[in-house]
Amino acid sequence: MVGDGFPVQTFFPQLGLDAEISPFLLLDYAGPKEFSPSREPRGVSEHPHRGFETVTVVYQGEFEHRDSAGHSGSLGPGDVQWMTAASGLVHEEKHARAFSERGGTIEVVQLWVNLPRAHKMSPPRYQDIRDADIPSVALPGDAGSLRVIAGEFDGHEGPARTFSPVHLYDVRLNAGGRVEIRVEPDHQAGLLVLRGRVTVGEQDVRDRELALLAQDGDGVTLAASEPSTVLVMSGEPIREPVARYGPFVMNTREEIVQAVEDYRSGRMGRLH
Ligand code: MN
């Protein structure tokens, strides 16, 4: 449980996997889980981030966030928050108040995307991307649909702006549906099956399983034997040293020490 509101399964980082999944740093999948009504919104209280981006993809539930610089906002089903922590901020992530009071099901993914060294100390930035702003591509043969959150698919561009090349797709396949996912040469790619069952190349991938693609082709075909929801990510690896400590991901140990010091002394701000 992250805080008291996010029952997560962490798919990475895992020992030895880091280099294979750059530019991605962490993948958490929370829910689906039913929460009873609560007067106080559950979630994660005040905590910092520096040196990367957090991408929150909401499938079910309503969430609210606010940070030390006075930014706040809400997210509902289909929405995506692409938060560039960069030089650092302190924020909280909670179930929305009205949602908490009536109770309900949450289902949400959080993906951390690394920043190139040149942008780790840039000012923080938010992209609150609404469901309606994400192009949904109908797949031929009634195979399903694919929402382009970031990058490009079949000529359709996603709304998220990124600091290095990243493609992120929310794919819904009908039983018997197939889609060919192209992956750029040298990009790392992986996919999380949230529900359903999908054949990836020749491998069977079930619900709550992550598949990493080998870097030796130009893509892969997904074939669903059941109605399936799949989050597909690919990106150009950031070939720079990674020093990480909890919510800080920098290039050197010295920069981590500095981050801890900056947080403790309040230089990343405080929540009021
Ligand atoms: Mn956070």
PDB file of N, CA and C in Angstrom, residues 77-80 129-136 147 159:
ATOM      1  N   PRO A  77     -11.554   9.073 -14.712  1.00  0.00           N
ATOM      2  CA  PRO A  77     -11.321   7.973 -15.657  1.00  0.00           C
ATOM      3  C   PRO A  77     -10.958   8.477 -17.052  1.00  0.00           C
ATOM      4  N   GLY A  78      -9.900   7.927 -17.603  1.00  0.00           N
ATOM      5  CA  GLY A  78      -9.450   8.310 -18.938  1.00  0.00           C
ATOM      6  C   GLY A  78      -8.451   9.447 -18.934  1.00  0.00           C
ATOM      7  N   ASP A  79      -8.349  10.158 -17.816  1.00  0.00           N
ATOM      8  CA  ASP A  79      -7.412  11.291 -17.746  1.00  0.00           C
ATOM      9  C   ASP A  79      -5.995  10.806 -17.439  1.00  0.00           C
ATOM     10  N   VAL A  80      -5.032  11.634 -17.835  1.00  0.00           N
ATOM     11  CA  VAL A  80      -3.624  11.340 -17.581  1.00  0.00           C
ATOM     12  C   VAL A  80      -2.951  12.600 -17.046  1.00  0.00           C
ATOM     13  N   ILE A 129      -3.882  16.076 -18.825  1.00  0.00           N
ATOM     14  CA  ILE A 129      -4.428  15.682 -20.131  1.00  0.00           C
ATOM     15  C   ILE A 129      -5.778  15.001 -19.915  1.00  0.00           C
ATOM     16  N   ARG A 130      -6.808  15.610 -20.510  1.00  0.00           N
ATOM     17  CA  ARG A 130      -8.165  15.079 -20.345  1.00  0.00           C
ATOM     18  C   ARG A 130      -8.418  13.939 -21.322  1.00  0.00           C
ATOM     19  N   ASP A 131      -9.266  13.036 -20.883  1.00  0.00           N
ATOM     20  CA  ASP A 131      -9.704  11.906 -21.706  1.00  0.00           C
ATOM     21  C   ASP A 131     -10.020  12.365 -23.136  1.00  0.00           C
ATOM     22  N   ALA A 132     -10.801  13.457 -23.241  1.00  0.00           N
ATOM     23  CA  ALA A 132     -11.274  13.922 -24.554  1.00  0.00           C
ATOM     24  C   ALA A 132     -10.135  14.428 -25.440  1.00  0.00           C
ATOM     25  N   ASP A 133      -8.996  14.768 -24.828  1.00  0.00           N
ATOM     26  CA  ASP A 133      -7.868  15.295 -25.613  1.00  0.00           C
ATOM     27  C   ASP A 133      -6.940  14.186 -26.109  1.00  0.00           C
ATOM     28  N   ILE A 134      -7.238  12.936 -25.744  1.00  0.00           N
ATOM     29  CA  ILE A 134      -6.389  11.814 -26.148  1.00  0.00           C
ATOM     30  C   ILE A 134      -7.026  11.134 -27.354  1.00  0.00           C
ATOM     31  N   PRO A 135      -6.355  11.156 -28.514  1.00  0.00           N
ATOM     32  CA  PRO A 135      -6.958  10.537 -29.693  1.00  0.00           C
ATOM     33  C   PRO A 135      -7.152   9.036 -29.501  1.00  0.00           C
ATOM     34  N   SER A 136      -8.338   8.583 -29.880  1.00  0.00           N
ATOM     35  CA  SER A 136      -8.644   7.160 -29.799  1.00  0.00           C
ATOM     36  C   SER A 136      -8.762   6.627 -31.225  1.00  0.00           C
ATOM     37  N   ARG A 147      -5.643   4.329 -27.624  1.00  0.00           N
ATOM     38  CA  ARG A 147      -5.536   5.750 -27.283  1.00  0.00           C
ATOM     39  C   ARG A 147      -4.051   6.127 -27.256  1.00  0.00           C
ATOM     40  N   PRO A 159      -1.064  13.827 -27.116  1.00  0.00           N
ATOM     41  CA  PRO A 159      -0.922  15.195 -26.628  1.00  0.00           C
ATOM     42  C   PRO A 159       0.264  15.421 -25.697  1.00  0.00           C
TER      43      PRO A 159
END
